[in-house]
Amino acid sequence: MARGRHRRQKRPSRSERHRGRQPRRKPISELTVRLPERHGEPESVVAHLGPTNSGKTHDALRFLVEQGRGVYAAPLRMLAQEAHRRLSAELGEEAVGLVTGEERVHPEAPIVCCTAEMAPMRGETLVLDEVQWAEDEERGSAWTRLMLGGEYRHILLLGAVEALPLVRHAFPDAELRFFERKAPLDWAGRKGIAGLGAGTVVVAFSRRAVIGLAGELNQFHPGRVACLYGAMPLGSRREEIDRFLEGSAEVCASTDVLGHGVNLPCETLLFAETTKFDGRERRDLEPWEIAQIAGRAGRFGFHERGHVGVLTGVPWADPDPELVRDALTPHVRIGDGHLGYRVVETGRLRPRLSDLNVSAVDELEPALHAWRQAALRTWSVGGWLEVESIQPLLARLDAVRDALHHTRGRLELADVWRLMQAPIDEDGLPLLGTLAAALAGDRPQRTVIGWLLDPHRLDAAGLEEAEQAAREASILRWFALQYPGVAGVTSERAAALEEAAARRVVRELRAEIDDPTIGRCRVCGSRTAPWATLCDRCFMARGYRTGRR
């Protein structure tokens, strides 16, 4: 009996212990799901809606210059830089500032060019470019917050005509101005690679395909081929664009980065591919994707008309001409008799730290999930607002927490949240973890960062290594602005690394185009598709040698 009274308590199961370690999910009653508030209404709201090359941005910037004070907010760092160069040349360098996640140039200037995430919530004049980005699953919140809560005297919204429903949701009484292309587009049909004229841009849809295509073009235009793709550093892009504009490059091979902020005037634009891998599957291009890229042909002031077609004569490229030709004519009814390619009518929102009502880092993840559920409930019926994806935030949170766990470091809630806002892609998460550990005081990580910041590590770097260094430099520039001097990271050192990476990319890219390995069999050197490393003949021979049939 005595033994029974002192029986040892049963040990909790592994699943019970796991549940006990999980942070408590915030009750929805403790969360704030609210819309941005505007305390004063603007004097004027004007929407400039129209296609590429219609003059809508030019007119909006003229209004900004006339007002003398305000903000131009763009979706991409390169677009903000372009507007900054343009306005600085007109008004003087000290009259125009540049503010992005990676740089600050005269941030107190009366006119500031910035990315949408960096735009202040109040001021004199707001020119918000590419408003259709408000529906973007991962970045749309920046546009939606400015439209709903930005306190400006004058607001100009710029975008495609497809954004008309979105504009009406946000500003029912906005003045609408519709713009037409200044340089009409003509169907050019099939064009052979051997006969391309100067001023031609050819588009494919992967980095390897574009570099392989540049190698093919170089056979007919030796040393006079420019190349553009998303992984390329901004300095390298600028050099390639300048070569094309100056005429030292006659033709250009580009990915669809051409349709996302690279203003590259060209007379003829040809599609080498009409399918792309979207992260899940390889599919046909949507008509709006084709139209967005095709719109770069025929720049007003450079060419009277633009010409769009498909490329022939490349064995691995098989574009569908009818798909491209049909996409040159809009067919979706937008409203008020206007036609477009799709309907953009939603804006995305994501929470701020103050919405989550948390006091500890461990509470962030459950609070984000709870906020999302509460927001879905709040906006699900008949509204135009949708919840922005929280997955990028959760991925960054995981990277920071894992790094702190391995180095036994600690950071305040505000610092973790700030790191979660870093402008990085998935491949930048390891560096984000390194920066988090260094910020928490881990000395070995500072040694790693010191090596990363050394431009001399690129002296023998290949193309992909230089591209990776440029991405790292961009993250380091952002970190230097948040925490100047921490772990030896300064804006000057990070900028020097970015410049060195850009130079190396241009050098290695030129070597790849002149003597390509991409698009060549690694055994016999014959031509292959850019995504293949062996030609069919060598692949079959290899299969027989290893006994595979």
Coordinates of C-alpha atoms in Angstrom, one line a residue:
M1 CA 0.0 0.0 0.0
A2 CA 2.8 2.4 0.9
R3 CA 4.4 1.7 -2.5
G4 CA 1.2 2.6 -4.3
R5 CA 0.9 5.9 -2.5
H6 CA 4.4 7.0 -3.7
R7 CA 4.0 5.8 -7.3
R8 CA 6.0 8.0 -9.6
Q9 CA 4.0 10.4 -11.8
K10 CA 3.8 9.3 -15.5
R11 CA 6.2 11.2 -17.7
P12 CA 4.5 13.4 -20.4
S13 CA 4.6 11.9 -23.9
R14 CA 6.8 13.4 -26.6
S15 CA 3.8 15.1 -28.3
E16 CA 2.7 16.5 -25.0
R17 CA 6.2 17.9 -24.3
H18 CA 6.2 19.4 -27.9
R19 CA 2.8 21.1 -27.4
G20 CA 4.0 22.5 -24.1
R21 CA 6.9 24.2 -25.8
Q22 CA 4.7 25.8 -28.4
P23 CA 4.0 29.5 -27.8
R24 CA 0.4 30.3 -27.0
R25 CA -1.6 31.5 -30.0
K26 CA -3.0 35.0 -29.5
P27 CA -6.7 35.1 -29.1
I28 CA -8.3 37.0 -32.0
S29 CA -9.7 39.5 -29.5
E30 CA -6.1 40.6 -28.7
L31 CA -5.3 41.4 -32.3
T32 CA -5.9 44.6 -34.3
V33 CA -7.3 44.1 -37.8
R34 CA -7.7 47.6 -39.0
L35 CA -7.3 49.6 -42.2
P36 CA -4.8 52.5 -42.6
E37 CA -6.5 55.8 -41.6
R38 CA -6.3 59.1 -43.4
H39 CA -7.1 62.1 -41.1
G40 CA -7.2 64.6 -43.9
E41 CA -8.5 64.2 -47.5
P42 CA -6.3 65.2 -50.4
E43 CA -7.2 68.2 -52.5
S44 CA -6.8 66.2 -55.7
V45 CA -6.6 62.6 -56.7
V46 CA -5.8 61.9 -60.4
A47 CA -5.3 58.5 -62.0
H48 CA -3.1 58.3 -65.1
L49 CA -4.1 55.0 -66.8
G50 CA -2.6 53.6 -70.0
P51 CA -0.1 51.3 -71.5
T52 CA 3.7 51.5 -71.7
N53 CA 5.0 54.4 -73.8
S54 CA 1.9 56.5 -73.4
G55 CA 3.4 59.4 -71.5
K56 CA 1.6 58.9 -68.2
T57 CA 4.7 58.9 -66.1
H58 CA 6.2 61.9 -68.0
D59 CA 3.1 64.0 -67.3
A60 CA 3.0 63.0 -63.6
L61 CA 6.7 63.9 -63.0
R62 CA 6.1 67.3 -64.7
F63 CA 3.3 67.9 -62.1
L64 CA 5.7 66.9 -59.3
V65 CA 8.3 69.3 -60.6
E66 CA 5.7 72.1 -60.8
Q67 CA 4.6 71.5 -57.2
G68 CA 8.2 71.6 -56.1
R69 CA 7.8 69.1 -53.2
G70 CA 6.8 65.5 -53.1
V71 CA 7.5 61.8 -53.6
Y72 CA 7.8 59.5 -56.6
A73 CA 7.3 55.9 -55.4
A74 CA 8.1 53.0 -57.7
P75 CA 8.0 49.2 -57.4
L76 CA 11.7 48.7 -58.2
R77 CA 15.0 50.2 -57.1
M78 CA 16.0 50.6 -60.7
L79 CA 12.9 52.6 -61.6
A80 CA 13.5 54.9 -58.5
Q81 CA 17.1 55.4 -59.6
E82 CA 16.0 56.2 -63.2
A83 CA 13.6 58.9 -62.0
H84 CA 16.3 60.2 -59.7
R85 CA 18.8 60.6 -62.5
R86 CA 16.2 62.2 -64.7
L87 CA 15.0 64.7 -62.2
S88 CA 18.5 65.5 -60.9
A89 CA 19.7 66.3 -64.4
E90 CA 16.8 68.9 -64.6
L91 CA 16.7 70.3 -61.1
G92 CA 20.2 69.7 -59.7
E93 CA 21.6 66.9 -57.5
E94 CA 20.7 68.5 -54.2
A95 CA 17.1 69.2 -55.1
V96 CA 16.3 65.5 -55.6
G97 CA 16.8 62.6 -53.1
L98 CA 16.9 58.9 -53.5
V99 CA 15.7 56.5 -50.8
T100 CA 15.5 52.7 -51.2
G101 CA 16.2 49.8 -48.9
E102 CA 19.8 49.9 -50.0
E103 CA 20.7 53.6 -50.3
R104 CA 20.1 57.1 -49.1
V105 CA 21.0 60.1 -51.3
H106 CA 19.9 63.6 -50.1
P107 CA 16.9 62.1 -48.2
E108 CA 15.8 65.5 -47.0
A109 CA 15.6 67.0 -50.5
P110 CA 12.2 68.6 -51.5
I111 CA 11.6 65.8 -54.1
V112 CA 12.4 62.2 -53.2
C113 CA 12.4 59.2 -55.5
C114 CA 11.9 55.9 -53.6
T115 CA 10.6 52.4 -53.6
A116 CA 7.0 52.1 -52.5
E117 CA 8.0 50.4 -49.2
M118 CA 10.2 53.5 -48.3
A119 CA 7.6 56.2 -49.2
P120 CA 6.5 58.3 -46.2
M121 CA 2.9 58.3 -45.2
R122 CA 2.5 62.1 -45.6
G123 CA 3.7 64.9 -47.7
E124 CA 2.8 67.4 -50.4
T125 CA 2.5 65.3 -53.6
L126 CA 2.6 61.6 -54.1
V127 CA 3.2 60.0 -57.5
L128 CA 2.5 56.3 -56.9
D129 CA 3.7 54.3 -60.0
E130 CA 2.4 50.9 -61.1
V131 CA -0.6 50.9 -58.8
Q132 CA -1.6 47.4 -60.0
W133 CA 1.2 46.1 -57.8
A134 CA -1.3 46.6 -54.9
E135 CA -2.6 43.1 -55.8
D136 CA 0.9 41.5 -55.5
E137 CA 0.8 38.6 -53.0
E138 CA 4.1 39.5 -51.3
R139 CA 4.5 43.3 -51.7
G140 CA 1.1 44.7 -52.4
S141 CA 0.6 46.1 -48.9
A142 CA 3.0 49.0 -49.5
W143 CA 0.7 50.3 -52.3
T144 CA -2.5 49.6 -50.5
R145 CA -1.4 51.4 -47.4
L146 CA -0.4 54.5 -49.3
M147 CA -3.7 54.6 -51.2
L148 CA -5.8 54.1 -48.0
G149 CA -3.7 56.1 -45.5
G150 CA -1.3 58.4 -47.3
E151 CA -1.9 62.0 -46.2
Y152 CA -0.8 64.0 -49.2
R153 CA -2.2 67.2 -50.6
H154 CA -2.1 65.8 -54.2
I155 CA -2.1 62.1 -55.1
L156 CA -1.3 60.8 -58.6
L157 CA -1.9 57.2 -59.3
L158 CA -0.1 55.7 -62.4
G159 CA -0.9 52.3 -63.8
A160 CA -2.3 50.1 -66.6
V161 CA -5.9 50.6 -67.6
E162 CA -6.5 47.2 -65.9
A163 CA -6.2 49.0 -62.6
L164 CA -9.3 51.0 -63.1
P165 CA -11.5 48.9 -60.8
L166 CA -8.8 49.1 -58.1
V167 CA -8.6 52.9 -58.4
R168 CA -12.3 53.2 -58.1
H169 CA -12.4 51.1 -54.9
A170 CA -9.7 53.2 -53.2
F171 CA -10.8 56.6 -54.6
P172 CA -14.4 56.6 -56.0
D173 CA -14.2 60.3 -56.9
A174 CA -10.7 60.3 -58.5
E175 CA -10.3 62.1 -61.8
L176 CA -9.5 59.6 -64.5
R177 CA -7.1 60.4 -67.4
F178 CA -6.6 57.7 -70.0
F179 CA -3.5 57.6 -72.1
E180 CA -2.8 56.0 -75.5
R181 CA 0.5 54.7 -76.9
K182 CA 2.5 57.3 -78.7
A183 CA 4.3 54.7 -80.8
P184 CA 1.9 52.2 -82.3
L185 CA 2.8 48.5 -82.4
D186 CA 2.9 46.5 -85.7
W187 CA 3.0 42.7 -86.1
A188 CA 6.4 41.8 -87.5
G189 CA 5.8 38.0 -87.9
R190 CA 8.7 35.6 -88.0
K191 CA 12.2 36.9 -88.1
G192 CA 15.3 34.8 -88.6
I193 CA 18.2 35.1 -86.2
A194 CA 20.6 35.6 -89.1
G195 CA 19.0 38.8 -90.3
L196 CA 18.3 40.9 -87.2
G197 CA 18.8 44.6 -87.5
A198 CA 20.3 47.0 -85.0
G199 CA 17.9 48.0 -82.2
T200 CA 16.4 44.5 -81.8
V201 CA 15.6 42.9 -78.4
V202 CA 15.0 39.1 -78.2
V203 CA 13.2 37.7 -75.1
A204 CA 13.5 34.3 -73.4
F205 CA 12.4 33.2 -70.0
S206 CA 15.2 31.9 -67.9
R207 CA 18.7 33.0 -67.1
R208 CA 20.3 30.1 -68.9
A209 CA 18.1 30.5 -72.0
V210 CA 19.0 34.2 -72.3
I211 CA 22.7 33.6 -71.9
G212 CA 22.5 30.8 -74.4
L213 CA 20.5 33.1 -76.7
A214 CA 23.1 35.8 -76.4
G215 CA 25.8 33.3 -77.4
E216 CA 23.7 32.4 -80.6
L217 CA 23.3 36.1 -81.4
N218 CA 27.0 36.7 -81.0
Q219 CA 27.7 34.5 -84.0
F220 CA 26.0 37.2 -86.2
H221 CA 26.9 40.3 -84.1
P222 CA 30.3 39.5 -82.6
G223 CA 31.1 41.6 -79.5
R224 CA 27.9 43.6 -80.0
V225 CA 25.3 41.7 -77.9
A226 CA 23.9 43.1 -74.7
C227 CA 22.3 40.8 -72.1
L228 CA 19.7 41.4 -69.3
Y229 CA 18.3 39.1 -66.7
G230 CA 16.9 39.3 -63.1
A231 CA 19.9 37.9 -61.2
M232 CA 22.2 40.6 -62.8
P233 CA 23.4 43.3 -60.4
L234 CA 21.9 46.8 -61.1
G235 CA 25.3 48.2 -62.0
S236 CA 25.7 45.5 -64.7
R237 CA 22.2 46.1 -66.0
R238 CA 22.9 49.8 -66.3
E239 CA 26.1 49.1 -68.3
E240 CA 24.4 46.7 -70.6
I241 CA 21.5 49.1 -71.2
D242 CA 24.0 51.9 -71.9
R243 CA 25.8 49.8 -74.4
F244 CA 22.5 49.1 -76.2
L245 CA 21.4 52.8 -76.1
E246 CA 24.8 54.0 -77.4
G247 CA 24.9 51.5 -80.2
S248 CA 28.0 49.6 -79.1
A249 CA 25.6 46.7 -78.7
E250 CA 23.4 46.2 -81.7
V251 CA 21.0 43.5 -80.3
C252 CA 20.0 42.5 -76.8
A253 CA 18.9 39.2 -75.2
S254 CA 16.7 39.7 -72.2
T255 CA 14.4 37.9 -69.8
D256 CA 11.0 39.3 -68.8
V257 CA 12.9 41.7 -66.5
L258 CA 12.3 43.9 -69.6
G259 CA 8.6 44.2 -68.6
H260 CA 9.4 45.0 -65.0
G261 CA 11.0 48.3 -64.8
V262 CA 13.8 48.2 -67.4
N263 CA 13.0 51.0 -69.8
L264 CA 15.0 49.9 -72.8
P265 CA 13.9 51.7 -76.1
C266 CA 14.0 49.3 -79.0
E267 CA 12.5 49.3 -82.5
T268 CA 11.9 45.5 -82.7
L269 CA 11.1 43.0 -80.0
L270 CA 11.0 39.3 -80.7
F271 CA 9.9 36.4 -78.5
A272 CA 12.3 33.4 -78.7
E273 CA 10.0 31.5 -76.3
T274 CA 6.3 31.8 -75.5
T275 CA 6.3 29.4 -72.4
K276 CA 7.9 29.9 -69.0
F277 CA 8.3 28.0 -65.7
D278 CA 6.4 29.9 -63.1
G279 CA 7.7 28.0 -60.1
R280 CA 5.2 25.1 -60.3
E281 CA 4.9 24.2 -64.0
R282 CA 5.9 25.3 -67.5
R283 CA 3.0 27.1 -69.1
D284 CA 2.1 29.3 -72.0
L285 CA 2.5 33.0 -71.4
E286 CA -0.6 34.9 -70.4
P287 CA -1.7 37.6 -72.8
W288 CA -1.1 40.4 -70.3
E289 CA 2.5 39.1 -69.8
I290 CA 3.1 39.2 -73.5
A291 CA 1.6 42.7 -73.8
Q292 CA 3.6 44.0 -70.9
I293 CA 6.9 42.9 -72.6
A294 CA 5.8 43.8 -76.1
G295 CA 5.0 47.3 -75.0
R296 CA 8.7 48.1 -74.8
A297 CA 9.0 48.1 -78.6
G298 CA 8.8 51.5 -80.2
R299 CA 9.9 54.2 -77.8
F300 CA 8.4 57.7 -78.5
G301 CA 11.1 60.1 -79.4
F302 CA 13.3 57.2 -80.6
H303 CA 11.1 55.2 -83.0
E304 CA 7.9 56.2 -84.8
R305 CA 6.5 52.6 -84.5
G306 CA 7.3 49.5 -82.6
H307 CA 7.5 46.0 -84.2
V308 CA 6.7 42.8 -82.4
G309 CA 7.3 39.2 -83.7
V310 CA 8.9 35.9 -83.0
L311 CA 12.4 34.6 -83.5
T312 CA 13.2 31.7 -85.8
G313 CA 16.4 29.8 -86.6
V314 CA 17.4 28.7 -83.1
P315 CA 17.0 24.9 -82.8
W316 CA 15.8 24.8 -79.2
A317 CA 13.4 27.8 -79.4
D318 CA 9.9 27.2 -80.7
P319 CA 7.7 30.2 -80.0
D320 CA 4.0 30.3 -81.0
P321 CA 3.5 33.3 -83.3
E322 CA -0.3 33.2 -82.9
L323 CA -0.1 33.5 -79.1
V324 CA 2.0 36.6 -79.5
R325 CA 0.0 38.2 -82.3
D326 CA -3.4 37.7 -80.5
A327 CA -2.0 39.2 -77.3
L328 CA -1.3 42.5 -79.1
T329 CA -5.0 43.3 -79.0
P330 CA -6.7 43.7 -75.6
H331 CA -9.9 41.7 -75.2
V332 CA -11.0 42.0 -71.6
R333 CA -13.7 44.6 -70.8
I334 CA -12.5 46.8 -67.9
G335 CA -15.4 49.3 -67.8
D336 CA -16.5 52.5 -69.4
G337 CA -15.8 51.0 -72.8
H338 CA -12.1 50.3 -72.1
L339 CA -10.4 47.1 -73.0
G340 CA -7.4 45.5 -71.3
Y341 CA -5.9 42.1 -70.6
R342 CA -7.1 41.3 -67.0
V343 CA -9.0 43.0 -64.2
V344 CA -7.1 44.3 -61.2
E345 CA -9.5 45.1 -58.4
T346 CA -7.9 43.9 -55.2
G347 CA -5.3 45.4 -52.8
R348 CA -3.3 43.4 -50.3
L349 CA -2.5 44.2 -46.7
R350 CA -0.3 42.7 -44.1
P351 CA 0.1 43.5 -40.4
R352 CA 2.4 45.9 -38.7
L353 CA 4.0 45.0 -35.4
S354 CA 1.5 47.2 -33.5
D355 CA -1.4 45.1 -34.9
L356 CA -0.1 41.9 -33.3
N357 CA -0.1 42.9 -29.7
V358 CA 2.9 40.8 -28.8
S359 CA 5.7 41.4 -26.3
A360 CA 8.1 38.5 -27.0
V361 CA 9.7 37.0 -30.1
D362 CA 8.1 33.6 -29.4
E363 CA 4.7 35.1 -29.8
L364 CA 5.3 36.4 -33.3
E365 CA 4.6 33.3 -35.3
P366 CA 1.2 32.4 -33.7
A367 CA 0.2 36.0 -33.7
L368 CA 0.9 36.3 -37.5
H369 CA -1.3 33.2 -38.1
A370 CA -4.1 34.5 -35.9
W371 CA -4.0 37.9 -37.5
R372 CA -4.3 36.3 -40.9
Q373 CA -7.3 34.3 -39.9
A374 CA -8.9 37.4 -38.3
A375 CA -8.2 39.5 -41.4
L376 CA -9.6 36.9 -43.7
R377 CA -12.8 36.9 -41.7
T378 CA -13.0 40.7 -41.6
W379 CA -12.4 41.3 -45.4
S380 CA -13.8 38.1 -46.9
V381 CA -17.4 39.3 -47.7
G382 CA -17.8 41.6 -50.7
G383 CA -14.6 43.6 -50.1
W384 CA -11.7 44.5 -52.4
L385 CA -9.0 43.9 -49.8
E386 CA -7.1 40.6 -49.4
V387 CA -4.5 39.4 -47.0
E388 CA -0.9 39.5 -48.3
S389 CA 1.0 36.3 -47.9
I390 CA 2.7 36.0 -44.5
Q391 CA 5.0 33.2 -45.7
P392 CA 8.0 35.5 -46.6
L393 CA 7.8 36.9 -43.1
L394 CA 7.6 33.5 -41.5
A395 CA 10.6 32.3 -43.5
R396 CA 12.7 35.3 -42.3
L397 CA 11.5 34.8 -38.8
D398 CA 12.7 31.1 -39.0
A399 CA 16.1 32.2 -40.3
V400 CA 16.6 34.6 -37.5
R401 CA 15.4 32.3 -34.7
D402 CA 17.5 29.4 -36.0
A403 CA 20.6 31.5 -36.1
L404 CA 20.0 32.9 -32.6
H405 CA 19.3 29.3 -31.3
H406 CA 22.6 28.0 -32.7
T407 CA 24.7 30.8 -31.4
R408 CA 22.7 31.2 -28.2
G409 CA 22.1 34.8 -28.9
R410 CA 19.1 37.0 -28.1
L411 CA 17.6 40.0 -29.8
E412 CA 14.8 42.4 -28.8
L413 CA 11.4 42.0 -30.5
A414 CA 11.8 45.3 -32.4
D415 CA 15.1 44.1 -33.9
V416 CA 13.7 40.7 -35.0
W417 CA 10.7 42.4 -36.6
R418 CA 13.1 44.8 -38.4
L419 CA 15.1 41.9 -39.7
M420 CA 11.9 40.3 -40.9
Q421 CA 11.3 43.3 -43.2
A422 CA 14.6 42.8 -45.0
P423 CA 14.3 43.1 -48.8
I424 CA 15.6 39.6 -49.6
D425 CA 14.6 36.5 -51.5
E426 CA 14.7 33.0 -50.3
D427 CA 18.4 32.6 -51.2
G428 CA 19.3 35.5 -48.9
L429 CA 18.0 33.8 -45.7
P430 CA 21.4 32.3 -44.7
L431 CA 23.0 35.7 -44.8
L432 CA 20.0 37.2 -42.8
G433 CA 20.7 34.6 -40.1
T434 CA 24.4 35.5 -40.1
L435 CA 23.5 39.2 -39.6
A436 CA 21.1 38.4 -36.8
A437 CA 23.7 36.4 -34.9
A438 CA 26.3 39.1 -35.4
L439 CA 23.8 41.7 -34.2
A440 CA 23.3 39.6 -31.1
G441 CA 27.1 39.7 -30.5
D442 CA 28.4 36.4 -31.9
R443 CA 32.0 37.1 -32.9
P444 CA 32.6 34.3 -35.3
Q445 CA 29.8 35.6 -37.5
R446 CA 31.7 38.9 -37.7
T447 CA 34.6 37.1 -39.3
V448 CA 32.3 35.6 -41.9
I449 CA 30.9 39.0 -42.7
G450 CA 34.4 40.5 -42.9
W451 CA 35.2 37.9 -45.6
L452 CA 31.9 38.6 -47.4
L453 CA 32.7 42.3 -47.6
D454 CA 36.1 41.8 -49.1
P455 CA 35.9 42.6 -52.9
H456 CA 39.2 40.7 -53.5
R457 CA 37.3 37.4 -52.9
L458 CA 35.8 38.0 -56.4
D459 CA 39.2 38.2 -58.2
A460 CA 38.8 34.7 -59.6
A461 CA 35.0 34.4 -59.3
G462 CA 32.8 32.8 -61.9
L463 CA 29.6 34.3 -63.2
E464 CA 27.2 32.7 -60.7
E465 CA 29.5 33.5 -57.7
A466 CA 29.7 37.1 -58.7
E467 CA 25.9 37.3 -59.1
Q468 CA 25.5 35.8 -55.6
A469 CA 28.0 38.4 -54.2
A470 CA 25.9 41.2 -55.7
R471 CA 22.8 39.8 -53.9
E472 CA 24.8 39.6 -50.6
A473 CA 26.0 43.2 -51.2
S474 CA 22.4 44.4 -51.5
I475 CA 21.4 42.8 -48.2
L476 CA 24.6 44.2 -46.5
R477 CA 23.7 47.7 -47.8
W478 CA 20.3 47.4 -46.3
F479 CA 21.7 46.1 -42.9
A480 CA 24.2 49.0 -42.8
L481 CA 21.4 51.5 -43.0
Q482 CA 19.5 49.8 -40.2
Y483 CA 22.6 49.2 -37.9
P484 CA 25.5 51.5 -39.1
G485 CA 28.9 50.0 -38.3
V486 CA 27.6 46.9 -36.6
A487 CA 29.8 43.8 -37.3
G488 CA 31.9 46.1 -39.4
V489 CA 29.2 46.6 -42.0
T490 CA 29.1 50.1 -43.5
S491 CA 27.3 51.5 -46.5
E492 CA 30.7 52.3 -48.2
R493 CA 32.1 48.8 -47.8
A494 CA 28.8 47.2 -49.0
A495 CA 28.6 49.5 -52.0
A496 CA 32.2 48.7 -52.9
L497 CA 31.4 45.0 -52.9
E498 CA 28.3 45.6 -55.1
E499 CA 30.4 47.6 -57.6
A500 CA 33.1 44.9 -57.7
A501 CA 30.4 42.2 -58.2
A502 CA 28.8 44.2 -61.0
R503 CA 32.2 44.6 -62.8
R504 CA 32.9 40.9 -62.4
V505 CA 29.5 39.9 -63.7
V506 CA 30.0 42.0 -66.9
R507 CA 33.5 40.5 -67.4
E508 CA 32.4 36.9 -66.9
L509 CA 29.2 37.4 -68.9
R510 CA 31.2 38.8 -71.9
A511 CA 33.5 35.8 -71.7
E512 CA 30.5 33.4 -71.6
I513 CA 28.9 35.1 -74.7
D514 CA 32.1 35.1 -76.7
D515 CA 33.0 31.5 -75.9
P516 CA 29.8 29.9 -74.5
T517 CA 29.6 26.9 -72.3
I518 CA 25.8 27.4 -71.8
G519 CA 24.1 25.9 -74.8
R520 CA 27.1 23.7 -75.6
C521 CA 27.6 20.0 -74.9
R522 CA 30.2 19.6 -72.2
V523 CA 31.6 16.5 -73.9
C524 CA 31.8 17.4 -77.6
G525 CA 31.0 21.1 -77.6
S526 CA 28.1 20.9 -80.1
R527 CA 25.0 23.1 -79.7
T528 CA 22.4 22.0 -77.2
A529 CA 19.4 23.6 -75.5
P530 CA 20.6 26.0 -72.8
W531 CA 19.1 23.8 -70.0
A532 CA 20.9 20.6 -71.3
T533 CA 24.6 19.8 -70.4
L534 CA 24.9 17.0 -73.0
C535 CA 23.8 16.8 -76.7
D536 CA 21.5 13.8 -77.7
R537 CA 24.4 11.9 -79.2
C538 CA 26.6 12.1 -76.1
F539 CA 23.7 11.5 -73.8
M540 CA 22.9 8.2 -75.7
A541 CA 26.5 7.2 -75.8
R542 CA 26.8 7.8 -72.1
G543 CA 23.7 5.7 -71.5
Y544 CA 25.1 2.7 -73.4
R545 CA 28.4 2.9 -71.6
T546 CA 26.7 2.8 -68.2
G547 CA 24.4 0.0 -69.3
R548 CA 21.2 2.1 -69.3
R549 CA 18.9 1.8 -72.3

